[in-house]
Amino acid sequence: MEKLVSILTNKWLNLGVSVLSVLYPVLIIFTSWIYTAYYIEPVNQAALYVLYIFINVIFGGIMLFTRKQIVTVLCAMITPLLSFLLLILTFGNWIIIIPPVAVCVLIFFICGAGETAKTIIGTLYLILYVVGVLVYLTLSQLIGDFSLTSVDLSLRSTTYNYSPDKQYRIVTYAENYEDERRSVSFYLERASEDISIPFAECRRVLGSIHVITSAYDKPAKLEWKDDNTLYIDGRRKEFEFSDTALLDVLFRTDN
C-alpha cells in the first residue's frame, strides 16, 4: 500500500500525467468545430453520448489527479473560455455543453492556482457567461436562431444526391409548413471533407453553396453527368468553393 501511495505521489509521474491535460482544450475546440461546421448523423446516438460523457469524466479525473501541476493549472485557466465558446456555438444542445462546462468549473476551483487569481479570473468568467448568454438570447429573439452554416439543419433531408466520383453531394432543405408558397432549397456540399468519429458520421456543411430554390410541388431537376458536372433543368452549372468558408460567412454582405 505504501509503495502504491509512493508511486501515485511521485512528482515526475504527476508531471507526466498532467501533460495529458493539454488534450482537453483540444477536445473542446474539436467538439466546437464539429458541431459548428458539420451535420452530425449518429450511427448509435446513445453510444455516442455515453462515450462523450465518459471522455469528459476521464479528463476530469486526470486534471483532478494533477491539479497542482503547472500544466494542469494553465489548462484549468483557459478551458472555461473554450467552454463558453462551445456554449454559444452549440446553444441548446445541452448533452454536449454540460459535461465540459461542469468539468471546467470544477477543475478551475480546485486547481493549484492562487486564490486571488482564481477569484479575479473566476469573476471575469462569470460576467462573460452571464452577459454572453443574455446577449445571445436577446439576438435570438430579435433575429431568430442563427448559425455559421447559414442553413436550418432541422429542415435538412438525409437523402443525398452524390456526384459519380462521390466528391460532392446535393442536399435539400424543404420548408415544413403546408402552403402553396412552400419551397425547397438545394445546396452543394463537399462530401470529400466529411469525417467519421466513433458512432457518428459528420457531413461538412460550412461553406456549402446555395444552388437553387424552387417550388416544393415543382422542384428543379438536378442531375450529375461525368464525374462532377452538375446540370440544373438541363443546363450546365459551374460552382466554385471558397477555401475561406468561415471568413466568408462571418464577413458576407448581401448585394
CSV table of C-alpha atoms in Angstrom, one decimal:
chain,number,residue,atom,x,y,z
A,1,MET,CA,0.0,0.0,0.0
A,2,GLU,CA,2.8,2.4,0.9
A,3,LYS,CA,4.5,1.6,-2.4
A,4,LEU,CA,1.3,2.4,-4.3
A,5,VAL,CA,1.0,5.7,-2.4
A,6,SER,CA,4.6,6.5,-3.2
A,7,ILE,CA,4.1,5.9,-6.9
A,8,LEU,CA,0.9,8.0,-7.1
A,9,THR,CA,2.6,10.9,-5.2
A,10,ASN,CA,5.7,10.8,-7.3
A,11,LYS,CA,6.2,14.3,-8.8
A,12,TRP,CA,7.5,13.1,-12.1
A,13,LEU,CA,4.5,10.8,-12.6
A,14,ASN,CA,2.2,13.7,-11.8
A,15,LEU,CA,4.0,15.9,-14.2
A,16,GLY,CA,3.9,13.3,-16.9
A,17,VAL,CA,0.2,12.6,-16.5
A,18,SER,CA,-0.5,16.4,-16.3
A,19,VAL,CA,0.7,16.7,-19.9
A,20,LEU,CA,-2.4,14.8,-21.0
A,21,SER,CA,-4.5,17.7,-19.7
A,22,VAL,CA,-3.4,19.6,-22.8
A,23,LEU,CA,-5.6,17.3,-24.8
A,24,TYR,CA,-8.7,18.5,-23.0
A,25,PRO,CA,-8.7,22.1,-24.6
A,26,VAL,CA,-8.1,20.4,-27.9
A,27,LEU,CA,-11.1,18.2,-27.3
A,28,ILE,CA,-13.3,21.2,-26.6
A,29,ILE,CA,-12.1,23.0,-29.6
A,30,PHE,CA,-12.6,20.0,-31.8
A,31,THR,CA,-16.2,19.5,-30.4
A,32,SER,CA,-17.0,23.2,-31.1
A,33,TRP,CA,-15.7,22.8,-34.7
A,34,ILE,CA,-17.6,19.6,-35.3
A,35,TYR,CA,-20.9,21.0,-34.1
A,36,THR,CA,-20.4,24.3,-36.0
A,37,ALA,CA,-19.1,23.1,-39.4
A,38,TYR,CA,-20.8,19.7,-39.7
A,39,TYR,CA,-24.1,18.0,-39.6
A,40,ILE,CA,-23.9,15.0,-37.2
A,41,GLU,CA,-25.6,11.8,-38.2
A,42,PRO,CA,-25.3,9.4,-35.3
A,43,VAL,CA,-25.0,5.7,-36.1
A,44,ASN,CA,-25.7,5.0,-32.4
A,45,GLN,CA,-26.7,8.1,-30.6
A,46,ALA,CA,-26.8,6.6,-27.1
A,47,ALA,CA,-23.4,5.1,-27.5
A,48,LEU,CA,-22.1,8.4,-28.9
A,49,TYR,CA,-23.3,10.4,-25.9
A,50,VAL,CA,-22.1,7.8,-23.4
A,51,LEU,CA,-18.6,7.9,-25.0
A,52,TYR,CA,-18.6,11.7,-25.0
A,53,ILE,CA,-19.5,11.9,-21.3
A,54,PHE,CA,-17.0,9.1,-20.4
A,55,ILE,CA,-14.2,11.0,-22.2
A,56,ASN,CA,-15.0,14.2,-20.2
A,57,VAL,CA,-15.1,12.2,-17.0
A,58,ILE,CA,-11.7,10.7,-17.8
A,59,PHE,CA,-10.1,14.1,-18.4
A,60,GLY,CA,-11.8,15.4,-15.3
A,61,GLY,CA,-10.1,12.6,-13.3
A,62,ILE,CA,-6.7,13.3,-14.9
A,63,MET,CA,-6.9,17.0,-14.2
A,64,LEU,CA,-8.1,16.3,-10.6
A,65,PHE,CA,-5.2,13.9,-10.0
A,66,THR,CA,-2.7,16.5,-11.3
A,67,ARG,CA,-4.5,19.7,-10.2
A,68,LYS,CA,-1.3,21.2,-8.6
A,69,GLN,CA,0.9,20.7,-11.7
A,70,ILE,CA,1.6,23.9,-13.7
A,71,VAL,CA,0.4,22.3,-17.0
A,72,THR,CA,-3.0,21.4,-15.4
A,73,VAL,CA,-3.3,24.8,-13.8
A,74,LEU,CA,-2.8,26.6,-17.1
A,75,CYS,CA,-5.3,24.3,-18.8
A,76,ALA,CA,-7.8,25.0,-15.9
A,77,MET,CA,-7.4,28.7,-16.5
A,78,ILE,CA,-8.2,28.6,-20.2
A,79,THR,CA,-10.8,25.8,-20.6
A,80,PRO,CA,-13.7,27.9,-19.1
A,81,LEU,CA,-13.2,30.3,-22.0
A,82,LEU,CA,-13.3,27.5,-24.5
A,83,SER,CA,-16.3,26.0,-22.8
A,84,PHE,CA,-18.0,29.4,-23.2
A,85,LEU,CA,-17.4,29.3,-27.0
A,86,LEU,CA,-18.8,25.8,-27.1
A,87,LEU,CA,-21.9,27.0,-25.2
A,88,ILE,CA,-22.5,29.8,-27.6
A,89,LEU,CA,-21.8,27.8,-30.8
A,90,THR,CA,-23.9,24.8,-29.7
A,91,PHE,CA,-26.5,26.6,-27.5
A,92,GLY,CA,-29.4,24.4,-26.7
A,93,ASN,CA,-27.5,21.1,-27.3
A,94,TRP,CA,-27.2,20.5,-23.5
A,95,ILE,CA,-25.8,17.0,-23.7
A,96,ILE,CA,-22.8,18.4,-25.5
A,97,ILE,CA,-22.5,21.6,-23.3
A,98,ILE,CA,-23.0,20.3,-19.8
A,99,PRO,CA,-20.1,17.8,-19.4
A,100,PRO,CA,-17.2,20.1,-20.4
A,101,VAL,CA,-18.7,23.1,-18.6
A,102,ALA,CA,-19.1,21.0,-15.4
A,103,VAL,CA,-15.5,19.7,-15.6
A,104,CYS,CA,-14.1,23.1,-16.4
A,105,VAL,CA,-15.8,24.8,-13.4
A,106,LEU,CA,-14.8,22.0,-11.0
A,107,ILE,CA,-11.2,21.9,-12.1
A,108,PHE,CA,-10.9,25.7,-12.1
A,109,PHE,CA,-11.9,26.0,-8.5
A,110,ILE,CA,-9.8,23.1,-7.2
A,111,CYS,CA,-6.6,23.6,-9.2
A,112,GLY,CA,-3.4,24.8,-7.7
A,113,ALA,CA,-3.7,28.4,-8.8
A,114,GLY,CA,-3.7,31.1,-6.1
A,115,GLU,CA,-7.0,32.1,-4.5
A,116,THR,CA,-6.6,35.7,-5.6
A,117,ALA,CA,-6.1,34.7,-9.2
A,118,LYS,CA,-9.0,32.3,-9.2
A,119,THR,CA,-11.3,35.0,-7.6
A,120,ILE,CA,-10.4,37.6,-10.2
A,121,ILE,CA,-10.4,35.4,-13.2
A,122,GLY,CA,-13.5,33.5,-12.0
A,123,THR,CA,-15.4,36.8,-11.6
A,124,LEU,CA,-14.5,37.8,-15.1
A,125,TYR,CA,-15.6,34.4,-16.5
A,126,LEU,CA,-18.9,34.6,-14.5
A,127,ILE,CA,-19.6,38.0,-16.1
A,128,LEU,CA,-18.6,36.7,-19.5
A,129,TYR,CA,-21.0,33.7,-19.2
A,130,VAL,CA,-24.0,35.8,-17.9
A,131,VAL,CA,-23.6,38.7,-20.3
A,132,GLY,CA,-22.8,36.3,-23.2
A,133,VAL,CA,-25.8,34.2,-22.7
A,134,LEU,CA,-28.1,37.2,-22.3
A,135,VAL,CA,-26.7,38.8,-25.5
A,136,TYR,CA,-27.2,35.5,-27.3
A,137,LEU,CA,-30.8,35.1,-26.1
A,138,THR,CA,-31.6,38.8,-27.0
A,139,LEU,CA,-30.2,38.4,-30.5
A,140,SER,CA,-32.1,35.2,-30.9
A,141,GLN,CA,-35.3,36.9,-30.0
A,142,LEU,CA,-34.6,39.8,-32.4
A,143,ILE,CA,-33.3,38.0,-35.5
A,144,GLY,CA,-34.2,34.4,-34.8
A,145,ASP,CA,-31.9,31.4,-34.5
A,146,PHE,CA,-28.6,31.8,-36.3
A,147,SER,CA,-25.5,29.7,-37.0
A,148,LEU,CA,-22.3,30.0,-39.1
A,149,THR,CA,-23.7,27.4,-41.6
A,150,SER,CA,-26.5,29.9,-42.7
A,151,VAL,CA,-28.9,26.9,-43.1
A,152,ASP,CA,-31.6,25.5,-40.9
A,153,LEU,CA,-30.4,21.9,-40.2
A,154,SER,CA,-33.8,20.9,-38.8
A,155,LEU,CA,-35.1,21.1,-42.4
A,156,ARG,CA,-32.3,19.0,-43.9
A,157,SER,CA,-33.1,15.8,-45.8
A,158,THR,CA,-30.7,12.9,-45.3
A,159,THR,CA,-31.4,11.6,-48.8
A,160,TYR,CA,-28.4,12.8,-50.7
A,161,ASN,CA,-27.7,13.1,-54.4
A,162,TYR,CA,-24.0,12.3,-54.8
A,163,SER,CA,-21.8,13.0,-57.8
A,164,PRO,CA,-20.4,10.0,-59.6
A,165,ASP,CA,-17.0,10.5,-58.1
A,166,LYS,CA,-18.5,10.9,-54.5
A,167,GLN,CA,-16.7,14.2,-54.1
A,168,TYR,CA,-19.8,16.3,-53.9
A,169,ARG,CA,-23.5,16.0,-53.0
A,170,ILE,CA,-26.7,17.8,-53.4
A,171,VAL,CA,-28.7,18.3,-50.1
A,172,THR,CA,-32.3,19.5,-50.0
A,173,TYR,CA,-33.9,21.7,-47.3
A,174,ALA,CA,-37.7,21.7,-47.5
A,175,GLU,CA,-39.9,24.1,-45.6
A,176,ASN,CA,-42.0,22.2,-43.2
A,177,TYR,CA,-45.3,24.1,-43.5
A,178,GLU,CA,-48.2,23.3,-45.8
A,179,ASP,CA,-48.7,26.2,-48.1
A,180,GLU,CA,-48.9,26.9,-51.8
A,181,ARG,CA,-45.7,29.1,-51.3
A,182,ARG,CA,-43.8,26.2,-49.8
A,183,SER,CA,-40.4,25.9,-51.3
A,184,VAL,CA,-37.4,23.6,-51.4
A,185,SER,CA,-33.7,24.7,-51.5
A,186,PHE,CA,-30.8,22.8,-52.9
A,187,TYR,CA,-27.3,23.1,-51.6
A,188,LEU,CA,-24.0,21.8,-52.9
A,189,GLU,CA,-21.6,20.3,-50.3
A,190,ARG,CA,-18.1,18.9,-50.5
A,191,ALA,CA,-18.6,15.2,-49.4
A,192,SER,CA,-14.8,14.7,-49.7
A,193,GLU,CA,-14.4,16.8,-46.4
A,194,ASP,CA,-16.7,14.6,-44.4
A,195,ILE,CA,-15.2,12.9,-41.4
A,196,SER,CA,-16.1,9.9,-39.3
A,197,ILE,CA,-16.0,9.7,-35.5
A,198,PRO,CA,-17.0,6.8,-33.3
A,199,PHE,CA,-20.7,6.1,-33.6
A,200,ALA,CA,-21.4,9.0,-36.0
A,201,GLU,CA,-20.8,10.4,-39.5
A,202,CYS,CA,-20.1,14.1,-39.8
A,203,ARG,CA,-21.2,15.8,-43.0
A,204,ARG,CA,-19.4,19.0,-43.9
A,205,VAL,CA,-22.0,21.9,-44.1
A,206,LEU,CA,-19.9,25.0,-43.5
A,207,GLY,CA,-19.0,26.5,-46.9
A,208,SER,CA,-21.9,24.8,-48.8
A,209,ILE,CA,-23.2,26.6,-51.9
A,210,HIS,CA,-26.8,27.5,-52.5
A,211,VAL,CA,-27.7,26.1,-55.9
A,212,ILE,CA,-31.3,27.0,-56.4
A,213,THR,CA,-34.7,27.4,-54.6
A,214,SER,CA,-37.8,26.2,-56.3
A,215,ALA,CA,-41.5,25.4,-55.6
A,216,TYR,CA,-41.9,22.3,-53.4
A,217,ASP,CA,-44.5,20.8,-55.8
A,218,LYS,CA,-42.4,21.6,-58.8
A,219,PRO,CA,-38.8,21.1,-57.7
A,220,ALA,CA,-35.9,21.8,-60.0
A,221,LYS,CA,-34.3,18.8,-61.8
A,222,LEU,CA,-30.7,18.3,-60.7
A,223,GLU,CA,-28.6,15.6,-62.2
A,224,TRP,CA,-24.9,14.7,-62.4
A,225,LYS,CA,-23.0,14.0,-65.6
A,226,ASP,CA,-19.4,12.8,-66.0
A,227,ASP,CA,-17.7,12.7,-62.6
A,228,ASN,CA,-18.8,16.0,-61.0
A,229,THR,CA,-20.6,18.1,-63.7
A,230,LEU,CA,-24.0,19.4,-62.4
A,231,TYR,CA,-26.9,20.1,-64.6
A,232,ILE,CA,-30.0,22.0,-63.5
A,233,ASP,CA,-33.1,21.6,-65.6
A,234,GLY,CA,-30.8,20.5,-68.5
A,235,ARG,CA,-28.4,23.4,-68.2
A,236,ARG,CA,-24.8,23.0,-67.0
A,237,LYS,CA,-23.9,25.0,-63.9
A,238,GLU,CA,-20.4,25.7,-62.5
A,239,PHE,CA,-19.6,26.4,-58.9
A,240,GLU,CA,-16.5,27.5,-57.0
A,241,PHE,CA,-16.0,26.7,-53.4
A,242,SER,CA,-14.1,29.2,-51.2
A,243,ASP,CA,-11.1,28.0,-49.2
A,244,THR,CA,-12.0,30.6,-46.6
A,245,ALA,CA,-15.5,29.4,-45.9
A,246,LEU,CA,-15.7,30.6,-42.2
A,247,LEU,CA,-14.4,34.0,-43.2
A,248,ASP,CA,-17.0,34.2,-46.0
A,249,VAL,CA,-19.8,33.5,-43.5
A,250,LEU,CA,-18.5,36.0,-40.9
A,251,PHE,CA,-17.9,38.8,-43.4
A,252,ARG,CA,-20.6,38.1,-46.0
A,253,THR,CA,-22.5,41.0,-47.3
A,254,ASP,CA,-25.7,40.8,-49.3
A,255,ASN,CA,-25.7,42.5,-52.7
